[in-house]
Short mmCIF file of C-alpha atoms and ligand atoms in Angstrom, two decimals:
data_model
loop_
_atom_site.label_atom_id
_atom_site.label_comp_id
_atom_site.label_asym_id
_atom_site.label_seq_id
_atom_site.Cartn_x
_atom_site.Cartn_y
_atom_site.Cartn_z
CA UNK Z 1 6.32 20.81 14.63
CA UNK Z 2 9.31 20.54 12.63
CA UNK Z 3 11.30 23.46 14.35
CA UNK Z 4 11.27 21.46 17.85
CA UNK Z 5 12.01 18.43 16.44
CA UNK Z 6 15.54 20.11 15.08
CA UNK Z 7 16.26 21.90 18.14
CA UNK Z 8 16.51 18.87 20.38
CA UNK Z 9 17.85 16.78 17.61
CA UNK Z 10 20.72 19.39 17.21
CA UNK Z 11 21.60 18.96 20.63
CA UNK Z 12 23.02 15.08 19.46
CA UNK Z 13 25.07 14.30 16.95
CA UNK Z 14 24.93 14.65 13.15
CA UNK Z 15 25.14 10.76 12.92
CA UNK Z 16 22.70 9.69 15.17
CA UNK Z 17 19.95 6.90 13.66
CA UNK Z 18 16.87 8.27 11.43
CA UNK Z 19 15.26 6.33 14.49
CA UNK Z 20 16.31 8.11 17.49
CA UNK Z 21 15.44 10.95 15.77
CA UNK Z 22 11.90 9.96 14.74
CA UNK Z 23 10.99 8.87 18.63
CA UNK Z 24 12.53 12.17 19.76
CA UNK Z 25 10.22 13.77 17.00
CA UNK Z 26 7.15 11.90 18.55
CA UNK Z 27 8.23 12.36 21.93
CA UNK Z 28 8.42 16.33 21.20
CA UNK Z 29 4.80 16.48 19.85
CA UNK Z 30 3.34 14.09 22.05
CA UNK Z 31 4.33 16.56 25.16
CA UNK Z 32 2.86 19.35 23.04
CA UNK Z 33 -0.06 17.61 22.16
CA UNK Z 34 -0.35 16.78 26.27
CA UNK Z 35 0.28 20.88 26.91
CA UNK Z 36 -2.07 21.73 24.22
CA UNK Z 37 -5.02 19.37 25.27
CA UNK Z 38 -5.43 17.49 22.13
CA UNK Z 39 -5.44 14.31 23.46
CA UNK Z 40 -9.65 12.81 23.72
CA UNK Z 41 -11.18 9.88 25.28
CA UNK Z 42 -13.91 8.15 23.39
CA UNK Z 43 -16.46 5.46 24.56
CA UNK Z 44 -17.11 2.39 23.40
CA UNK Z 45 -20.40 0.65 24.95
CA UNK Z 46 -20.11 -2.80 26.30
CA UNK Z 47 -23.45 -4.17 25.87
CA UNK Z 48 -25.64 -7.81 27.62
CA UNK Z 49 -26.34 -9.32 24.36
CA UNK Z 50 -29.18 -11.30 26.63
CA UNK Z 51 -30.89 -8.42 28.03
CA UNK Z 52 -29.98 -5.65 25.66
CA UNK Z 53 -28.30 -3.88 28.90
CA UNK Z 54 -25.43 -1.57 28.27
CA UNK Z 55 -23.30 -2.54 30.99
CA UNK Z 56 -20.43 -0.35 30.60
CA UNK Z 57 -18.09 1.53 28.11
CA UNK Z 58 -14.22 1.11 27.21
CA UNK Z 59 -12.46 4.62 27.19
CA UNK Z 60 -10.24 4.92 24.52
CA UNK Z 61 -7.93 7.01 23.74
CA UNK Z 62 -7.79 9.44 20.68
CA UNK Z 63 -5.22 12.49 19.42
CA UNK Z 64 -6.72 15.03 17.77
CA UNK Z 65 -3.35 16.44 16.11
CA UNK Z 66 -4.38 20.25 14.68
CA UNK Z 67 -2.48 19.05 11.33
CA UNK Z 68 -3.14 15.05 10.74
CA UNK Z 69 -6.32 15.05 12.17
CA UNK Z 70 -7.45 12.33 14.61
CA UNK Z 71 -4.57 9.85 15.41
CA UNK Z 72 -5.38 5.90 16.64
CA UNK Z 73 -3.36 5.14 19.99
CA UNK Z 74 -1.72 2.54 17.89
CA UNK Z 75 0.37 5.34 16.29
CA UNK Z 76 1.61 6.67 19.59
CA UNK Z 77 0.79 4.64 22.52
CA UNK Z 78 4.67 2.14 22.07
CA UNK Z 79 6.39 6.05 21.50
CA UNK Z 80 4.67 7.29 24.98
CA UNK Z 81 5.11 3.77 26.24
CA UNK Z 82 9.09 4.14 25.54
CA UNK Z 83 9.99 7.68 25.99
CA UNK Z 84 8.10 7.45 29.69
CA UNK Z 85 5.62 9.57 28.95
CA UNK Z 86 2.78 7.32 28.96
CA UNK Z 87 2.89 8.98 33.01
CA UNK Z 88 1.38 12.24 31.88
CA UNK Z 89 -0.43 10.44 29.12
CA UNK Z 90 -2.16 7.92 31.33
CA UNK Z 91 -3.18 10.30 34.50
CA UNK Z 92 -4.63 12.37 32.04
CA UNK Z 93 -6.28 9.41 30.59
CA UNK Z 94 -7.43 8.58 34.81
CA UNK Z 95 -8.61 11.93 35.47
CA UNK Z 96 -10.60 12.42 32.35
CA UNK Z 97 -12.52 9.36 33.05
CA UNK Z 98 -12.86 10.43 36.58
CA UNK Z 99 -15.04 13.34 35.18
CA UNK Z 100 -16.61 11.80 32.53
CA UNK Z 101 -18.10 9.35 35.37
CA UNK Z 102 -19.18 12.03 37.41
CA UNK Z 103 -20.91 13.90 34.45
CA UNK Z 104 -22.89 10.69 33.74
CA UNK Z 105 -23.80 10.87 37.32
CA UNK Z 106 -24.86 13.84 37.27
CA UNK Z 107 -27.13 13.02 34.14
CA UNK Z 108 -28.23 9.69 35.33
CA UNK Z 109 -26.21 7.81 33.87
CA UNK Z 110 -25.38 5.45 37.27
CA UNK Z 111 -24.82 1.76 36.49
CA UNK Z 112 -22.63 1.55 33.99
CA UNK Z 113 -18.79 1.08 34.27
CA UNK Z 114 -16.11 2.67 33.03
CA UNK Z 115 -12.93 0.60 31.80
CA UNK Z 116 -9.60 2.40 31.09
CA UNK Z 117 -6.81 0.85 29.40
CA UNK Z 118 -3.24 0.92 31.70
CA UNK Z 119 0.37 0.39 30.52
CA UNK Z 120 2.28 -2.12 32.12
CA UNK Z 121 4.89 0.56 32.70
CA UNK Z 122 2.22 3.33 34.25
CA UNK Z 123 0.79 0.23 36.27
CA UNK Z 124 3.88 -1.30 38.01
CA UNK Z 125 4.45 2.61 38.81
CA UNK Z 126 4.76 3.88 42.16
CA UNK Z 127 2.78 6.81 41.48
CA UNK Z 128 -0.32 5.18 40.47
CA UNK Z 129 -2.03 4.10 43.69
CA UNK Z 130 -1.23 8.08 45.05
CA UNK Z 131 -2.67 9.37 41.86
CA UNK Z 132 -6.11 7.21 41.84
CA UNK Z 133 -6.57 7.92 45.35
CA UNK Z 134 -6.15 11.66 44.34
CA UNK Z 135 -8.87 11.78 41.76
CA UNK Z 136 -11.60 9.42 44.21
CA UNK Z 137 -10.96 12.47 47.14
CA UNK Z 138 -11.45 15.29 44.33
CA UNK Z 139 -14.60 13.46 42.30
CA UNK Z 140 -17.73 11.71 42.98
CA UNK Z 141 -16.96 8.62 41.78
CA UNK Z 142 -17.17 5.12 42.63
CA UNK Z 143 -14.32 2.81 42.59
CA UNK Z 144 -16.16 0.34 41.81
CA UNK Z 145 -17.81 1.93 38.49
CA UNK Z 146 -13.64 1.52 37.77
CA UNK Z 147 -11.99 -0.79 35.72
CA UNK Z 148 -8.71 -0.88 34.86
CA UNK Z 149 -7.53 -3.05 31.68
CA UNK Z 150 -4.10 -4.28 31.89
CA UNK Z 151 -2.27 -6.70 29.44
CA UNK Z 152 -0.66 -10.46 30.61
CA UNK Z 153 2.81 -8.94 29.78
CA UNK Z 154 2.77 -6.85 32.92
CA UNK Z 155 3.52 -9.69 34.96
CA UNK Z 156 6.45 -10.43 32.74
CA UNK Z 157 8.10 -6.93 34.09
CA UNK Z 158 7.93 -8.05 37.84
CA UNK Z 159 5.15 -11.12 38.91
CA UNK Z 160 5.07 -10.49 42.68
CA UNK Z 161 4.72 -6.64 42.19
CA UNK Z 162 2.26 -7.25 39.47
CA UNK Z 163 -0.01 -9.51 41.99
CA UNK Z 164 0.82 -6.77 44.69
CA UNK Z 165 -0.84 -3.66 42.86
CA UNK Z 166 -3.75 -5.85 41.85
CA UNK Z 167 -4.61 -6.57 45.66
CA UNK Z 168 -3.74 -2.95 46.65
CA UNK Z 169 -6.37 -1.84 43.88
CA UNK Z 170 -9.14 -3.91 45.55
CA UNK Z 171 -8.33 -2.64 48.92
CA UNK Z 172 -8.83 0.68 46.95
CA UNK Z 173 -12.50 -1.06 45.76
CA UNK Z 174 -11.11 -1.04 42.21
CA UNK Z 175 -11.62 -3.86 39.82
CA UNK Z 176 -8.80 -5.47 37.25
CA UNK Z 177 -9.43 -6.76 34.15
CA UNK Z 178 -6.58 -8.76 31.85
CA UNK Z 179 -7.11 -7.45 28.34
CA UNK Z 180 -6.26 -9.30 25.24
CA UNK Z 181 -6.81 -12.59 27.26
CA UNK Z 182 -4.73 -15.57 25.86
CA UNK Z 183 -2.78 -13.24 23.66
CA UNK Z 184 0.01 -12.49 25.96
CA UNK Z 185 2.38 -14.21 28.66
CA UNK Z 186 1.23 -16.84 30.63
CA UNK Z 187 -2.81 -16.55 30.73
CA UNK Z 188 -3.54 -19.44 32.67
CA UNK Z 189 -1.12 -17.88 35.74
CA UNK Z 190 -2.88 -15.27 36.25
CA UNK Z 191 -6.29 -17.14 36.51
CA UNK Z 192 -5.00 -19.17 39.12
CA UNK Z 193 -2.43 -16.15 40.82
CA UNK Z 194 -4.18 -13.52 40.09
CA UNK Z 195 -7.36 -12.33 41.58
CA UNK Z 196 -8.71 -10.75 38.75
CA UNK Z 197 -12.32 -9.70 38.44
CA UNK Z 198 -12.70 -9.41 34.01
CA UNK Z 199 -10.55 -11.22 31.30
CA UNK Z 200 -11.43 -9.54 27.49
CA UNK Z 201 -11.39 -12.12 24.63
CA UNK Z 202 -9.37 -10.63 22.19
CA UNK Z 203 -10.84 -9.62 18.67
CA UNK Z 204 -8.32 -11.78 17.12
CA UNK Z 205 -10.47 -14.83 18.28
CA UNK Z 206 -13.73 -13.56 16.64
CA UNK Z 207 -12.17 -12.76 13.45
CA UNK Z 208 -12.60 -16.20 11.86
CA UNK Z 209 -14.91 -17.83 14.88
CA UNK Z 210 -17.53 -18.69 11.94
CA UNK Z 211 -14.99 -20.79 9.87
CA UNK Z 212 -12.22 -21.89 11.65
CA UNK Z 213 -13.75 -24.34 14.76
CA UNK Z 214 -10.24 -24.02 16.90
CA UNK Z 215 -11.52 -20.55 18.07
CA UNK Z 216 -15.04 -21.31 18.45
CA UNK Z 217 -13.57 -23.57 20.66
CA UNK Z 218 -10.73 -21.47 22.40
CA UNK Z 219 -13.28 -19.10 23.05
CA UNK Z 220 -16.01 -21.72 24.70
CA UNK Z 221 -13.47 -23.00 26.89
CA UNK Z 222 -12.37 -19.51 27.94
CA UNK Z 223 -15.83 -18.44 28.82
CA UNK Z 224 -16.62 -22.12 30.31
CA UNK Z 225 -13.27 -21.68 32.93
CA UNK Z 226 -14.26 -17.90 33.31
CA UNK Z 227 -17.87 -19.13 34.66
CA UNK Z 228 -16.11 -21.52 37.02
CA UNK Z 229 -13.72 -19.60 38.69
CA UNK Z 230 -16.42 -16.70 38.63
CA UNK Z 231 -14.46 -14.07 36.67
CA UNK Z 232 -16.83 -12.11 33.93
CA UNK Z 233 -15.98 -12.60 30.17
CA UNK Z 234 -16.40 -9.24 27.72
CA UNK Z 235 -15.98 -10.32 24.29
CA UNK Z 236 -13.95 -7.65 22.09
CA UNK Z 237 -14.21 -7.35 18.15
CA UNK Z 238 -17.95 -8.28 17.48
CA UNK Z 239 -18.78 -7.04 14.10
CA UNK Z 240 -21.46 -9.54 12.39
CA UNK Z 241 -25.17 -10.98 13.81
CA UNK Z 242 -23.46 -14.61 12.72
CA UNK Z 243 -20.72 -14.35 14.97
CA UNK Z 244 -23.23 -12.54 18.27
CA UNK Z 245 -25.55 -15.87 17.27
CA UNK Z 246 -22.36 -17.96 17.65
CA UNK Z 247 -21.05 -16.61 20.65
CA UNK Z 248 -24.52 -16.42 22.20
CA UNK Z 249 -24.64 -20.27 22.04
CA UNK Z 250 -21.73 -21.01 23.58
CA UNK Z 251 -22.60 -18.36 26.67
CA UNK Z 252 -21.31 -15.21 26.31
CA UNK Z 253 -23.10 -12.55 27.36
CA UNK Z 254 -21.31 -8.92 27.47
CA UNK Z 255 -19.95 -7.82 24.10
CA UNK Z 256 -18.05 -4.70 22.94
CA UNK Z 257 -17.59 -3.95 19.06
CA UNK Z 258 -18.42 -2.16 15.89
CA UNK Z 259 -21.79 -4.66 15.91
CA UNK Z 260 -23.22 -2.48 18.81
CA UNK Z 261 -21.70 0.39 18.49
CA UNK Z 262 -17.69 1.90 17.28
CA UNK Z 263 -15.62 4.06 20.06
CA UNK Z 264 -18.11 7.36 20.13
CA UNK Z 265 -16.61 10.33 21.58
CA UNK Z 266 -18.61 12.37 24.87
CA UNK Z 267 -21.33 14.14 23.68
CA UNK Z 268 -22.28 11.46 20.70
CA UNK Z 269 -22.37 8.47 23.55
CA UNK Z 270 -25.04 9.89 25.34
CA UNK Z 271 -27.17 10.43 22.15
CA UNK Z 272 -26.35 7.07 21.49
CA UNK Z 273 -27.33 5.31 25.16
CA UNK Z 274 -30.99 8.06 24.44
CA UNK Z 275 -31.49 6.55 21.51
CA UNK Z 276 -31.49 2.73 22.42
CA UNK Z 277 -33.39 3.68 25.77
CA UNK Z 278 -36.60 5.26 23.39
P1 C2E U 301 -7.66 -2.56 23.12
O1 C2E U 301 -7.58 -2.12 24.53
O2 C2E U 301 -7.64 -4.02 22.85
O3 C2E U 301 -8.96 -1.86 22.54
C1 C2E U 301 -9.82 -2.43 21.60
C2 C2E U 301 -9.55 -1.92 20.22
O4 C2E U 301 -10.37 -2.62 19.29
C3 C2E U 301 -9.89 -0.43 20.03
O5 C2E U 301 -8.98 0.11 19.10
C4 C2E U 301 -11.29 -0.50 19.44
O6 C2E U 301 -11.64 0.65 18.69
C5 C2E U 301 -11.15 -1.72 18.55
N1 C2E U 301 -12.44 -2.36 18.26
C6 C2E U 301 -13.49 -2.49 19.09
N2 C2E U 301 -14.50 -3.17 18.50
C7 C2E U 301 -14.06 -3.49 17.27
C8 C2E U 301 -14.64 -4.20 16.16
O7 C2E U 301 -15.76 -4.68 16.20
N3 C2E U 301 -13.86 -4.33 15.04
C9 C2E U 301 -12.61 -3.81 14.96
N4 C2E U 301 -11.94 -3.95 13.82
N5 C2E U 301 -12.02 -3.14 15.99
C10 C2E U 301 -12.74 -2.98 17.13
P2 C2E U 301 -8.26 1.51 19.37
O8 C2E U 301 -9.19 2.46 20.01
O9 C2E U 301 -7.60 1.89 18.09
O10 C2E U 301 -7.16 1.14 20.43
C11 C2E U 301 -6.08 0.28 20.12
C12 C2E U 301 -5.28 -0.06 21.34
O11 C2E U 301 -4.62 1.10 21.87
C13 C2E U 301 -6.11 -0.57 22.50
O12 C2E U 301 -6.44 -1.92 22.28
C14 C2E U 301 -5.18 -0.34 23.66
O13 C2E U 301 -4.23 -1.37 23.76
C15 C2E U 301 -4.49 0.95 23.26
N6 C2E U 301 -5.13 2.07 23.94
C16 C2E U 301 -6.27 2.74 23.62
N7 C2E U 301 -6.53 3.71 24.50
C17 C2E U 301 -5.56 3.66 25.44
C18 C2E U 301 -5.26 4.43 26.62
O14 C2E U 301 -6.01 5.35 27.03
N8 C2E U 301 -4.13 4.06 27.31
C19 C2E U 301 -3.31 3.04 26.91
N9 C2E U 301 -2.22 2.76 27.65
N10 C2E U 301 -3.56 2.32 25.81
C20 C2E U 301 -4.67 2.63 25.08
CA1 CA U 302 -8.57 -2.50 26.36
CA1 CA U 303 -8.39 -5.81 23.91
CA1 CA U 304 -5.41 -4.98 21.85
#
């Protein structure tokens, strides 16, 4: 709210940048919106465009601000990713997932996975690893229902603690996926460096897969390597039966986007799973 806003922006000087002042803004509310629990995770199913499995779901998150109404992460995610607290932000994000897999559990909902998206700043962090262990003591979970989603750029920050945490997350029976595959810094290192267990093809190579050939063909040799060096392939951004038909012909087989199904929150996933499985 505004009167936060001025009280920590009176604390600095009448001179400081319309920007400082508009991350301090976001910062304020975003802590508020952590206190007040108006932060939500919704699901978005993965589906086996062969079998017509769901194979897992994507948590993503979603702020339900009491005044601008439901917020994309895109709007806050850099802010929380800046200011530091993408900490709070992001354990929430681990624990809520946490319990949403052990409510599926509970309802028989056992073999699908779970990914959740990490920030290269909450992921080279040394609380992390104490945190997940945490939350597979206090819940029912698997580790290996787990996926965590990381971005190429995290190996920018620091390579040999980046390679580090991924091993230590196995140990933990985690697995690592590299989101936004071939978007980001150095994609072929972490193939070969990296034992990673998912890469995500990002939407931005489905967009124009059924005119421009140069995708259709970054994305066949992405899923052709992937098959080799035995690493799955979910493709990201499906929207149209021309461009599943496409991608089915050149192998891939798990999908995520609006095609199937758009991020759902809890409550509306499971209607959606019933409804498929009738
Ligand atoms: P992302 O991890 O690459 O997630 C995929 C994004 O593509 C999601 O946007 C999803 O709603 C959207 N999408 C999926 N299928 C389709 C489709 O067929 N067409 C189109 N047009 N879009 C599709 P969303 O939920 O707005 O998330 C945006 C980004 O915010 C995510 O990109 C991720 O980088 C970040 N993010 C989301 N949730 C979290 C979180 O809990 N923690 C962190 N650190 N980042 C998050
Ligand atoms: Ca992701
Ligand atoms: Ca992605
Ligand atoms: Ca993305």
């Amino acid at each position: 709210k505004k009167m936060g806003s001025q009280s920590i922006s009176s604390i600095f000087n009448p001179f400081m940048k319309e920007q400082t002042k508009d991350i301090l803004h976001t910062e304020f509310n975003l802590r508020k919106g952590l206190d007040m629990n108006e932060f939500s995770l919704y699901y978005q199913p993965q589906v086996n465009c062969v079998s017509g499995e769901v194979e897992g779901f994507e948590a993503l998150i979603r702020w339900r601000h009491p005044e601008k109404g439901i917020i994309p992460p895109i709007e806050f995610i850099q802010h929380a990713e800046s200011t530091g607290l993408i900490l709070p932000i992001g354990e929430w994000v681990i624990e809520q997932a946490f319990q949403q897999l052990e409510s599926w559990s509970i309802q028989g909902i056992t073999t699908c996975t779970l990914s959740i998206n990490i920030s290269p700043r909450h992921f080279l962090h040394e609380k992390l690893l104490p945190f997940l262990k945490k939350c597979l003591r206090t819940y029912q979970v698997a580790p290996q229902q787990f996926i965590i989603e990381i971005t190429e750029n995290v190996a920018m920050g620091d390579y040999l603690a980046a390679q580090k945490r991924i091993t230590d997350l196995h140990e933990l029976g985690f697995k690592v996926s590299i989101d936004d595959f071939g978007t980001g810094f150095s994609a072929f290192i972490y193939l070969q460096h990296f034992a990673i267990d998912e890469v995500k093809i990002d939407r931005q190579f489905i967009l124009d897969i059924e005119s421009n050939r140069k995708s259709l063909g970054i994305v066949k040799t992405i899923v052709d390597l992937a098959s080799l060096l035995n690493i799955k392939v979910v493709v990201e951004g499906v929207e149209t039966e021309a461009q599943l038909q496409l991608l089915q012909a050149i192998g891939c087989k798990t999908i995520q986007g609006y095609y199937y199904a758009r991020p759902l929150p809890t409550g509306e996933i499971e209607q959606w799973l019933h409804a498929r499985s009738v």
